[in-house]
PDB file of C-alpha atoms in Angstrom:
ATOM      1  CA  MET I   1     -75.604 -23.424  98.971  1.00 55.00           C
ATOM      2  CA  ILE I   2     -73.641 -22.442  95.928  1.00 56.00           C
ATOM      3  CA  THR I   3     -70.143 -21.646  97.107  1.00 62.00           C
ATOM      4  CA  TYR I   4     -68.037 -18.957  95.090  1.00 52.00           C
ATOM      5  CA  GLU I   5     -65.874 -21.571  93.547  1.00 57.00           C
ATOM      6  CA  SER I   6     -69.188 -23.351  92.152  1.00 57.00           C
ATOM      7  CA  PHE I   7     -70.522 -19.882  90.995  1.00 50.00           C
ATOM      8  CA  PHE I   8     -67.427 -18.919  89.230  1.00 49.00           C
ATOM      9  CA  ILE I   9     -67.692 -22.396  87.212  1.00 54.00           C
ATOM     10  CA  LEU I  10     -71.029 -21.572  86.198  1.00 54.00           C
ATOM     11  CA  ILE I  11     -70.102 -18.015  85.294  1.00 54.00           C
ATOM     12  CA  LEU I  12     -67.152 -19.370  83.189  1.00 51.00           C
ATOM     13  CA  ILE I  13     -68.844 -22.370  81.495  1.00 56.00           C
ATOM     14  CA  SER I  14     -71.875 -19.861  80.485  1.00 59.00           C
ATOM     15  CA  ILE I  15     -69.115 -17.628  79.183  1.00 56.00           C
ATOM     16  CA  LEU I  16     -66.691 -20.040  77.026  1.00 50.00           C
ATOM     17  CA  GLY I  17     -69.442 -22.735  76.208  1.00 56.00           C
ATOM     18  CA  PRO I  18     -70.798 -20.273  73.264  1.00 61.00           C
ATOM     19  CA  VAL I  19     -67.361 -19.357  72.519  1.00 52.00           C
ATOM     20  CA  VAL I  20     -66.082 -23.383  72.165  1.00 53.00           C
ATOM     21  CA  GLY I  21     -69.375 -24.109  70.203  1.00 58.00           C
ATOM     22  CA  VAL I  22     -68.950 -21.542  67.716  1.00 54.00           C
ATOM     23  CA  PHE I  23     -64.839 -22.705  67.542  1.00 55.00           C
ATOM     24  CA  ILE I  24     -66.344 -26.257  67.027  1.00 63.00           C
ATOM     25  CA  LEU I  25     -69.145 -25.112  64.287  1.00 58.00           C
ATOM     26  CA  ILE I  26     -66.127 -23.077  62.277  1.00 59.00           C
ATOM     27  CA  PHE I  27     -63.826 -26.462  62.627  1.00 57.00           C
ATOM     28  CA  TYR I  28     -66.757 -28.758  60.926  1.00 58.00           C
ATOM     29  CA  THR I  29     -67.977 -26.293  58.620  1.00 64.00           C
ATOM     30  CA  SER I  30     -64.147 -25.971  57.312  1.00 61.00           C
ATOM     31  CA  HIS I  31     -63.786 -29.358  57.278  1.00 56.00           C
ATOM     32  CA  GLU I  32     -66.938 -30.004  55.352  1.00 62.00           C
ATOM     33  CA  ARG I  33     -65.690 -27.251  52.853  1.00 64.00           C
ATOM     34  CA  GLN I  34     -62.001 -29.041  52.634  1.00 63.00           C
ATOM     35  CA  VAL I  35     -63.602 -32.197  51.917  1.00 55.00           C
ATOM     36  CA  TYR I  36     -65.771 -31.082  49.536  1.00 55.00           C
ATOM     37  CA  VAL I  37     -62.974 -29.048  47.664  1.00 55.00           C
ATOM     38  CA  LEU I  38     -60.857 -32.376  47.515  1.00 62.00           C
ATOM     39  CA  GLU I  39     -64.343 -34.516  46.171  1.00 65.00           C
ATOM     40  CA  MET I  40     -64.526 -31.584  43.582  1.00 63.00           C
ATOM     41  CA  GLN I  41     -60.775 -31.420  42.465  1.00 64.00           C
ATOM     42  CA  ASN I  42     -60.642 -35.130  42.546  1.00 61.00           C
ATOM     43  CA  GLN I  43     -63.761 -35.112  39.999  1.00 63.00           C
ATOM     44  CA  GLN I  44     -61.916 -32.790  37.793  1.00 63.00           C
ATOM     45  CA  ILE I  45     -58.691 -34.823  37.873  1.00 59.00           C
ATOM     46  CA  SER I  46     -61.212 -37.977  36.760  1.00 58.00           C
ATOM     47  CA  LEU I  47     -62.767 -35.601  33.899  1.00 55.00           C
ATOM     48  CA  GLU I  48     -59.235 -34.565  33.000  1.00 59.00           C
ATOM     49  CA  LYS I  49     -57.877 -37.993  32.673  1.00 56.00           C
ATOM     50  CA  GLU I  50     -61.264 -39.669  31.051  1.00 52.00           C
ATOM     51  CA  LEU I  51     -60.747 -36.477  28.288  1.00 54.00           C
ATOM     52  CA  GLU I  52     -57.237 -37.417  27.759  1.00 58.00           C
ATOM     53  CA  ILE I  53     -57.872 -41.194  27.289  1.00 57.00           C
ATOM     54  CA  SER I  54     -60.606 -39.787  24.758  1.00 52.00           C
ATOM     55  CA  ARG I  55     -58.574 -37.558  22.894  1.00 56.00           C
ATOM     56  CA  TYR I  56     -55.819 -40.112  22.829  1.00 52.00           C
ATOM     57  CA  LEU I  57     -58.227 -43.142  21.651  1.00 54.00           C
ATOM     58  CA  GLN I  58     -59.163 -40.595  18.307  1.00 54.00           C
ATOM     59  CA  LEU I  59     -55.560 -39.353  17.703  1.00 54.00           C
ATOM     60  CA  ASN I  60     -55.159 -43.197  17.640  1.00 54.00           C
ATOM     61  CA  GLN I  61     -57.834 -44.090  15.034  1.00 53.00           C
ATOM     62  CA  GLN I  62     -56.708 -41.507  12.295  1.00 53.00           C
ATOM     63  CA  ILE I  63     -55.796 -43.007   9.513  1.00 53.00           C
ATOM     64  CA  GLN I  64     -55.020 -42.519   5.759  1.00 58.00           C
ATOM     65  CA  PRO I  65     -58.042 -43.552   3.593  1.00 61.00           C
ATOM     66  CA  HIS I  66     -55.979 -42.912   0.367  1.00 64.00           C
ATOM     67  CA  PHE I  67     -54.008 -45.751   1.282  1.00 68.00           C
ATOM     68  CA  PHE I  68     -57.481 -48.087   1.090  1.00 68.00           C
ATOM     69  CA  PHE I  69     -58.572 -46.842  -2.303  1.00 70.00           C
ATOM     70  CA  ASN I  70     -54.479 -47.698  -3.515  1.00 73.00           C
ATOM     71  CA  ALA I  71     -54.833 -51.327  -2.027  1.00 73.00           C
ATOM     72  CA  LEU I  72     -58.112 -51.844  -3.144  1.00 74.00           C
ATOM     73  CA  ASN I  73     -56.866 -51.283  -6.903  1.00 75.00           C
ATOM     74  CA  SER I  74     -53.818 -53.195  -5.941  1.00 74.00           C
ATOM     75  CA  LEU I  75     -56.068 -56.051  -5.119  1.00 75.00           C
ATOM     76  CA  LEU I  76     -58.266 -55.115  -8.522  1.00 76.00           C
ATOM     77  CA  GLY I  77     -55.011 -55.748 -10.437  1.00 77.00           C
ATOM     78  CA  LEU I  78     -54.434 -59.387  -9.072  1.00 75.00           C
ATOM     79  CA  ILE I  79     -58.001 -60.363  -9.944  1.00 78.00           C
ATOM     80  CA  ARG I  80     -57.613 -58.896 -13.425  1.00 80.00           C
ATOM     81  CA  LEU I  81     -54.599 -61.051 -13.826  1.00 75.00           C
ATOM     82  CA  LYS I  82     -56.269 -63.956 -11.898  1.00 80.00           C
ATOM     83  CA  GLN I  83     -52.941 -64.208  -9.873  1.00 78.00           C
ATOM     84  CA  TYR I  84     -55.325 -65.612  -6.815  1.00 73.00           C
ATOM     85  CA  ASP I  85     -52.613 -67.128  -4.823  1.00 81.00           C
ATOM     86  CA  ARG I  86     -51.099 -63.559  -4.264  1.00 78.00           C
ATOM     87  CA  LEU I  87     -54.596 -62.023  -3.912  1.00 77.00           C
ATOM     88  CA  TYR I  88     -55.723 -64.452  -0.862  1.00 76.00           C
ATOM     89  CA  GLU I  89     -52.158 -63.906   0.817  1.00 82.00           C
ATOM     90  CA  SER I  90     -52.710 -60.104   0.132  1.00 77.00           C
ATOM     91  CA  PHE I  91     -56.121 -60.259   1.737  1.00 77.00           C
ATOM     92  CA  GLU I  92     -54.712 -61.613   4.984  1.00 82.00           C
ATOM     93  CA  HIS I  93     -51.984 -58.833   5.276  1.00 79.00           C
ATOM     94  CA  MET I  94     -55.143 -56.515   4.734  1.00 79.00           C
ATOM     95  CA  ALA I  95     -57.128 -58.144   7.843  1.00 78.00           C
ATOM     96  CA  VAL I  96     -53.997 -58.123   9.902  1.00 77.00           C
ATOM     97  CA  TYR I  97     -53.145 -54.124   9.236  1.00 77.00           C
ATOM     98  CA  LEU I  98     -56.873 -53.250   9.343  1.00 75.00           C
ATOM     99  CA  ARG I  99     -57.306 -55.137  12.448  1.00 74.00           C
ATOM    100  CA  SER I 100     -54.469 -53.049  14.090  1.00 71.00           C
ATOM    101  CA  LYS I 101     -56.152 -50.063  13.365  1.00 69.00           C
ATOM    102  CA  TYR I 102     -59.475 -51.006  15.257  1.00 68.00           C
ATOM    103  CA  THR I 103     -58.421 -52.955  18.018  1.00 66.00           C
ATOM    104  CA  ALA I 104     -55.326 -51.221  19.972  1.00 64.00           C
ATOM    105  CA  LYS I 105     -56.628 -49.784  22.565  1.00 68.00           C
ATOM    106  CA  GLU I 106     -54.171 -49.473  25.100  1.00 77.00           C
ATOM    107  CA  PRO I 107     -51.846 -46.521  25.418  1.00 81.00           C
ATOM    108  CA  LEU I 108     -48.754 -48.280  24.543  1.00 88.00           C
ATOM    109  CA  TYR I 109     -48.217 -51.814  23.429  1.00 90.00           C
ATOM    110  CA  PRO I 110     -45.080 -54.230  22.496  1.00 94.00           C
ATOM    111  CA  LEU I 111     -42.696 -52.841  19.625  1.00 96.00           C
ATOM    112  CA  GLU I 112     -42.885 -56.386  17.989  1.00 94.00           C
ATOM    113  CA  LYS I 113     -46.512 -55.736  17.840  1.00 92.00           C
ATOM    114  CA  GLU I 114     -46.115 -52.298  16.129  1.00 94.00           C
ATOM    115  CA  VAL I 115     -43.512 -54.281  13.872  1.00 96.00           C
ATOM    116  CA  SER I 116     -45.774 -56.595  12.805  1.00 93.00           C
ATOM    117  CA  TYR I 117     -48.821 -54.609  11.717  1.00 90.00           C
ATOM    118  CA  THR I 118     -46.269 -52.314   9.494  1.00 93.00           C
ATOM    119  CA  GLU I 119     -44.697 -55.332   7.898  1.00 94.00           C
ATOM    120  CA  SER I 120     -48.649 -56.208   6.815  1.00 90.00           C
ATOM    121  CA  TYR I 121     -48.508 -52.716   5.848  1.00 89.00           C
ATOM    122  CA  LEU I 122     -45.441 -52.706   3.622  1.00 94.00           C
ATOM    123  CA  GLU I 123     -46.828 -56.197   1.965  1.00 90.00           C
ATOM    124  CA  ILE I 124     -49.640 -54.294   0.768  1.00 88.00           C
ATOM    125  CA  GLN I 125     -47.490 -51.455  -0.481  1.00 90.00           C
ATOM    126  CA  LYS I 126     -45.399 -53.837  -2.766  1.00 90.00           C
ATOM    127  CA  LEU I 127     -48.157 -54.819  -4.622  1.00 85.00           C
ATOM    128  CA  ARG I 128     -47.805 -51.679  -6.168  1.00 84.00           C
ATOM    129  CA  PHE I 129     -44.249 -50.814  -6.263  1.00 89.00           C
ATOM    130  CA  GLY I 130     -42.681 -54.416  -6.935  1.00 88.00           C
ATOM    131  CA  HIS I 131     -38.870 -54.479  -7.382  1.00 91.00           C
ATOM    132  CA  ARG I 132     -39.367 -51.152  -7.588  1.00 94.00           C
ATOM    133  CA  LEU I 133     -39.112 -50.617  -3.644  1.00 95.00           C
ATOM    134  CA  THR I 134     -35.966 -51.882  -1.297  1.00 96.00           C
ATOM    135  CA  ILE I 135     -36.766 -51.758   2.187  1.00 97.00           C
ATOM    136  CA  ASN I 136     -34.191 -51.899   4.664  1.00 97.00           C
ATOM    137  CA  TRP I 137     -34.867 -52.825   8.452  1.00 97.00           C
ATOM    138  CA  GLU I 138     -32.230 -52.116  11.173  1.00 97.00           C
ATOM    139  CA  ILE I 139     -33.741 -53.243  14.550  1.00 96.00           C
ATOM    140  CA  GLU I 140     -31.701 -53.744  17.804  1.00 97.00           C
ATOM    141  CA  LYS I 141     -32.170 -56.685  18.893  1.00 94.00           C
ATOM    142  CA  GLY I 142     -33.780 -57.012  23.044  1.00 93.00           C
ATOM    143  CA  LEU I 143     -36.287 -54.063  22.187  1.00 94.00           C
ATOM    144  CA  GLU I 144     -39.091 -56.539  21.321  1.00 92.00           C
ATOM    145  CA  GLN I 145     -40.695 -56.140  24.029  1.00 92.00           C
ATOM    146  CA  ALA I 146     -40.038 -52.509  24.690  1.00 94.00           C
ATOM    147  CA  MET I 147     -43.402 -50.563  24.766  1.00 94.00           C
ATOM    148  CA  VAL I 148     -44.552 -48.182  22.095  1.00 94.00           C
ATOM    149  CA  ILE I 149     -47.505 -45.933  21.297  1.00 91.00           C
ATOM    150  CA  PRO I 150     -49.436 -47.606  18.874  1.00 88.00           C
ATOM    151  CA  TYR I 151     -49.167 -46.707  15.038  1.00 87.00           C
ATOM    152  CA  LEU I 152     -45.791 -44.854  16.083  1.00 92.00           C
ATOM    153  CA  LEU I 153     -43.885 -46.733  13.037  1.00 95.00           C
ATOM    154  CA  GLN I 154     -47.319 -47.494  10.912  1.00 90.00           C
ATOM    155  CA  THR I 155     -47.717 -43.463  11.121  1.00 88.00           C
ATOM    156  CA  LEU I 156     -44.004 -42.756   9.879  1.00 93.00           C
ATOM    157  CA  VAL I 157     -44.007 -45.227   7.434  1.00 93.00           C
ATOM    158  CA  GLU I 158     -47.301 -44.295   5.476  1.00 87.00           C
ATOM    159  CA  ASN I 159     -46.006 -40.551   5.617  1.00 86.00           C
ATOM    160  CA  ALA I 160     -42.787 -41.690   4.018  1.00 92.00           C
ATOM    161  CA  PHE I 161     -45.168 -43.237   1.366  1.00 91.00           C
ATOM    162  CA  LYS I 162     -47.441 -40.608   0.810  1.00 85.00           C
ATOM    163  CA  HIS I 163     -45.501 -37.438   0.896  1.00 84.00           C
ATOM    164  CA  GLY I 164     -41.858 -39.231  -0.634  1.00 89.00           C
ATOM    165  CA  LEU I 165     -41.809 -42.479  -2.181  1.00 92.00           C
ATOM    166  CA  GLU I 166     -45.140 -42.117  -4.029  1.00 88.00           C
ATOM    167  CA  MET I 167     -44.105 -38.821  -5.499  1.00 89.00           C
ATOM    168  CA  ILE I 168     -41.041 -40.460  -7.261  1.00 90.00           C
ATOM    169  CA  GLU I 169     -40.680 -42.707 -10.330  1.00 89.00           C
ATOM    170  CA  GLU I 170     -37.293 -43.771  -9.538  1.00 90.00           C
ATOM    171  CA  GLN I 171     -36.367 -46.760  -7.293  1.00 94.00           C
ATOM    172  CA  ALA I 172     -37.931 -46.214  -3.737  1.00 95.00           C
ATOM    173  CA  GLU I 173     -35.908 -46.952  -0.851  1.00 96.00           C
ATOM    174  CA  LEU I 174     -36.882 -46.909   2.682  1.00 97.00           C
ATOM    175  CA  LEU I 175     -35.258 -47.397   5.773  1.00 97.00           C
ATOM    176  CA  ILE I 176     -36.509 -48.243   9.395  1.00 98.00           C
ATOM    177  CA  LYS I 177     -34.042 -48.144  12.193  1.00 98.00           C
ATOM    178  CA  ILE I 178     -34.890 -48.897  15.932  1.00 98.00           C
ATOM    179  CA  ASN I 179     -32.223 -48.373  18.408  1.00 98.00           C
ATOM    180  CA  SER I 180     -31.713 -47.761  22.263  1.00 97.00           C
ATOM    181  CA  LEU I 181     -29.444 -44.840  22.918  1.00 96.00           C
ATOM    182  CA  GLU I 182     -27.102 -44.111  25.679  1.00 94.00           C
ATOM    183  CA  ASP I 183     -29.519 -42.427  28.121  1.00 94.00           C
ATOM    184  CA  GLY I 184     -31.514 -45.354  27.987  1.00 93.00           C
ATOM    185  CA  ARG I 185     -34.261 -44.207  25.348  1.00 96.00           C
ATOM    186  CA  ILE I 186     -35.151 -45.729  22.261  1.00 97.00           C
ATOM    187  CA  GLN I 187     -34.824 -43.931  18.856  1.00 98.00           C
ATOM    188  CA  MET I 188     -36.792 -44.567  15.616  1.00 98.00           C
ATOM    189  CA  ILE I 189     -36.008 -43.602  12.459  1.00 98.00           C
ATOM    190  CA  VAL I 190     -37.588 -43.558   9.317  1.00 97.00           C
ATOM    191  CA  ALA I 191     -35.823 -42.445   6.124  1.00 96.00           C
ATOM    192  CA  ASP I 192     -36.916 -42.601   2.369  1.00 96.00           C
ATOM    193  CA  ASN I 193     -35.201 -41.100  -0.463  1.00 94.00           C
ATOM    194  CA  GLY I 194     -38.365 -38.847  -1.718  1.00 91.00           C
ATOM    195  CA  PRO I 195     -38.455 -35.596  -2.675  1.00 89.00           C
ATOM    196  CA  GLY I 196     -38.235 -34.306   1.228  1.00 87.00           C
ATOM    197  CA  PHE I 197     -40.121 -31.948   3.323  1.00 80.00           C
ATOM    198  CA  PRO I 198     -40.629 -28.202   1.988  1.00 72.00           C
ATOM    199  CA  ASP I 199     -38.428 -25.961   3.769  1.00 65.00           C
ATOM    200  CA  GLU I 200     -41.546 -23.950   5.451  1.00 53.00           C
ATOM    201  CA  ILE I 201     -43.065 -27.252   6.711  1.00 53.00           C
ATOM    202  CA  ALA I 202     -39.881 -28.890   8.078  1.00 48.00           C
ATOM    203  CA  SER I 203     -38.569 -25.458   9.930  1.00 46.00           C
ATOM    204  CA  VAL I 204     -42.262 -24.861  11.526  1.00 41.00           C
ATOM    205  CA  PRO I 205     -43.472 -27.841  13.759  1.00 45.00           C
ATOM    206  CA  GLY I 206     -46.751 -26.457  13.923  1.00 44.00           C
ATOM    207  CA  GLU I 207     -47.405 -27.186  10.098  1.00 40.00           C
ATOM    208  CA  GLN I 208     -45.764 -30.647   9.571  1.00 45.00           C
ATOM    209  CA  LYS I 209     -48.102 -33.211   7.784  1.00 60.00           C
ATOM    210  CA  VAL I 210     -51.181 -34.201   9.760  1.00 69.00           C
ATOM    211  CA  GLY I 211     -49.598 -37.787  10.438  1.00 73.00           C
ATOM    212  CA  LEU I 212     -46.705 -36.246  12.275  1.00 82.00           C
ATOM    213  CA  GLN I 213     -48.835 -33.442  14.340  1.00 82.00           C
ATOM    214  CA  ASN I 214     -50.788 -36.600  15.560  1.00 79.00           C
ATOM    215  CA  ILE I 215     -47.739 -38.594  16.786  1.00 86.00           C
ATOM    216  CA  ARG I 216     -46.544 -35.425  18.416  1.00 87.00           C
ATOM    217  CA  ARG I 217     -49.785 -35.025  20.527  1.00 84.00           C
ATOM    218  CA  ARG I 218     -49.821 -38.501  21.752  1.00 84.00           C
ATOM    219  CA  LEU I 219     -45.893 -38.498  22.550  1.00 89.00           C
ATOM    220  CA  GLY I 220     -47.182 -35.389  24.439  1.00 88.00           C
ATOM    221  CA  LEU I 221     -50.219 -36.670  26.585  1.00 83.00           C
ATOM    222  CA  LEU I 222     -47.787 -39.775  27.284  1.00 86.00           C
ATOM    223  CA  PHE I 223     -44.471 -38.785  27.754  1.00 90.00           C
ATOM    224  CA  ALA I 224     -44.646 -35.122  28.234  1.00 86.00           C
ATOM    225  CA  ASN I 225     -41.124 -33.440  27.508  1.00 89.00           C
ATOM    226  CA  GLU I 226     -39.198 -36.757  27.484  1.00 93.00           C
ATOM    227  CA  ALA I 227     -40.223 -37.362  24.473  1.00 95.00           C
ATOM    228  CA  VAL I 228     -38.603 -35.641  20.827  1.00 94.00           C
ATOM    229  CA  MET I 229     -39.819 -36.030  17.647  1.00 94.00           C
ATOM    230  CA  THR I 230     -37.923 -34.008  14.393  1.00 92.00           C
ATOM    231  CA  ALA I 231     -38.790 -34.181  10.924  1.00 90.00           C
ATOM    232  CA  LYS I 232     -36.085 -32.533   8.592  1.00 90.00           C
ATOM    233  CA  THR I 233     -34.722 -33.109   4.705  1.00 90.00           C
ATOM    234  CA  ALA I 234     -31.722 -34.887   4.813  1.00 85.00           C
ATOM    235  CA  PRO I 235     -28.480 -33.547   3.787  1.00 80.00           C
ATOM    236  CA  GLY I 236     -28.257 -32.989  -0.283  1.00 74.00           C
ATOM    237  CA  LYS I 237     -31.932 -33.164  -0.072  1.00 69.00           C
ATOM    238  CA  GLN I 238     -31.759 -36.452  -0.345  1.00 80.00           C
ATOM    239  CA  GLY I 239     -35.142 -37.650   1.134  1.00 91.00           C
ATOM    240  CA  ALA I 240     -37.355 -36.853   4.343  1.00 93.00           C
ATOM    241  CA  VAL I 241     -35.884 -38.358   7.466  1.00 95.00           C
ATOM    242  CA  VAL I 242     -38.262 -38.391  10.721  1.00 95.00           C
ATOM    243  CA  GLN I 243     -36.560 -39.321  14.410  1.00 96.00           C
ATOM    244  CA  VAL I 244     -39.007 -40.228  17.161  1.00 97.00           C
ATOM    245  CA  ILE I 245     -37.188 -40.857  20.850  1.00 97.00           C
ATOM    246  CA  TRP I 246     -39.318 -41.803  24.018  1.00 97.00           C
ATOM    247  CA  PRO I 247     -38.565 -43.222  27.080  1.00 96.00           C
ATOM    248  CA  LYS I 248     -37.970 -47.107  27.354  1.00 93.00           C
ATOM    249  CA  VAL I 249     -40.684 -48.840  28.985  1.00 86.00           C
ATOM    250  CA  THR I 250     -40.696 -52.721  29.164  1.00 75.00           C
ATOM    251  CA  ILE I 251     -43.093 -55.676  30.330  1.00 66.00           C
ATOM    252  CA  VAL I 252     -42.373 -57.194  33.756  1.00 58.00           C
ATOM    253  CA  GLU I 253     -43.131 -60.586  34.403  1.00 50.00           C
ATOM    254  CA  ASN I 254     -45.904 -59.741  36.960  1.00 51.00           C
ATOM    255  CA  GLY I 255     -47.939 -58.401  34.167  1.00 48.00           C
ATOM    256  CA  GLY I 256     -47.014 -54.192  35.201  1.00 46.00           C
ATOM    257  CA  GLU I 257     -44.806 -52.144  33.799  1.00 45.00           C
ATOM    258  CA  HIS I 258     -41.788 -50.554  34.591  1.00 44.00           C
ATOM    259  CA  LEU I 259     -39.616 -47.625  33.424  1.00 46.00           C
TER     260      LEU I 259
END
């Protein structure tokens, strides 16, 4: 015989059972939706990261074709003069320079590697300018393993030649300075004694030369607002000065990196 208490419990179960079931179904559906949203967000983040990497590598590989034509003319000049020893050495520098343009896939590498590649570029330029070119290096000791974006120094130096030193007939002077700042960041300055930047280019960042725009984009992708680049004409309109400042990143022994 069913007691009053048993009957009440059955009624309570019959009423609350569907309600609890609905709540469980709602919770399960909501959980599944949250999982789906998280998966979609992770997928979007992955796609955005891949896009940034693709954009970065594309920017890395932008080089100035006019340099190759000038370099080839210089090499042909050595052949005509039968200066085969210098020709062989120049081909070595050209090979190092070209290798640097197509082997650097990482977003950062040691400063000493960037300096080495730039030296090969400058050796090729010396073929054209001869004794008319003076290069002053001022690199702070201890920064060899500091990390830098690939082609940073090369691009600044190439820009100095293309838009500065190649446009003058007098003695060409190039200054390359790299040092630490008090706030721990690294500063790179490339200055030349060419005609400087036109006022409209120097004053409007969006209209700077293509090479400088390239640097600005890559710095922005990696360091956001922590990196700064300025391009201006030196006081007295005595050439162009480009300054780049970025956070110091160095290699640690376990193969990782730290800021």
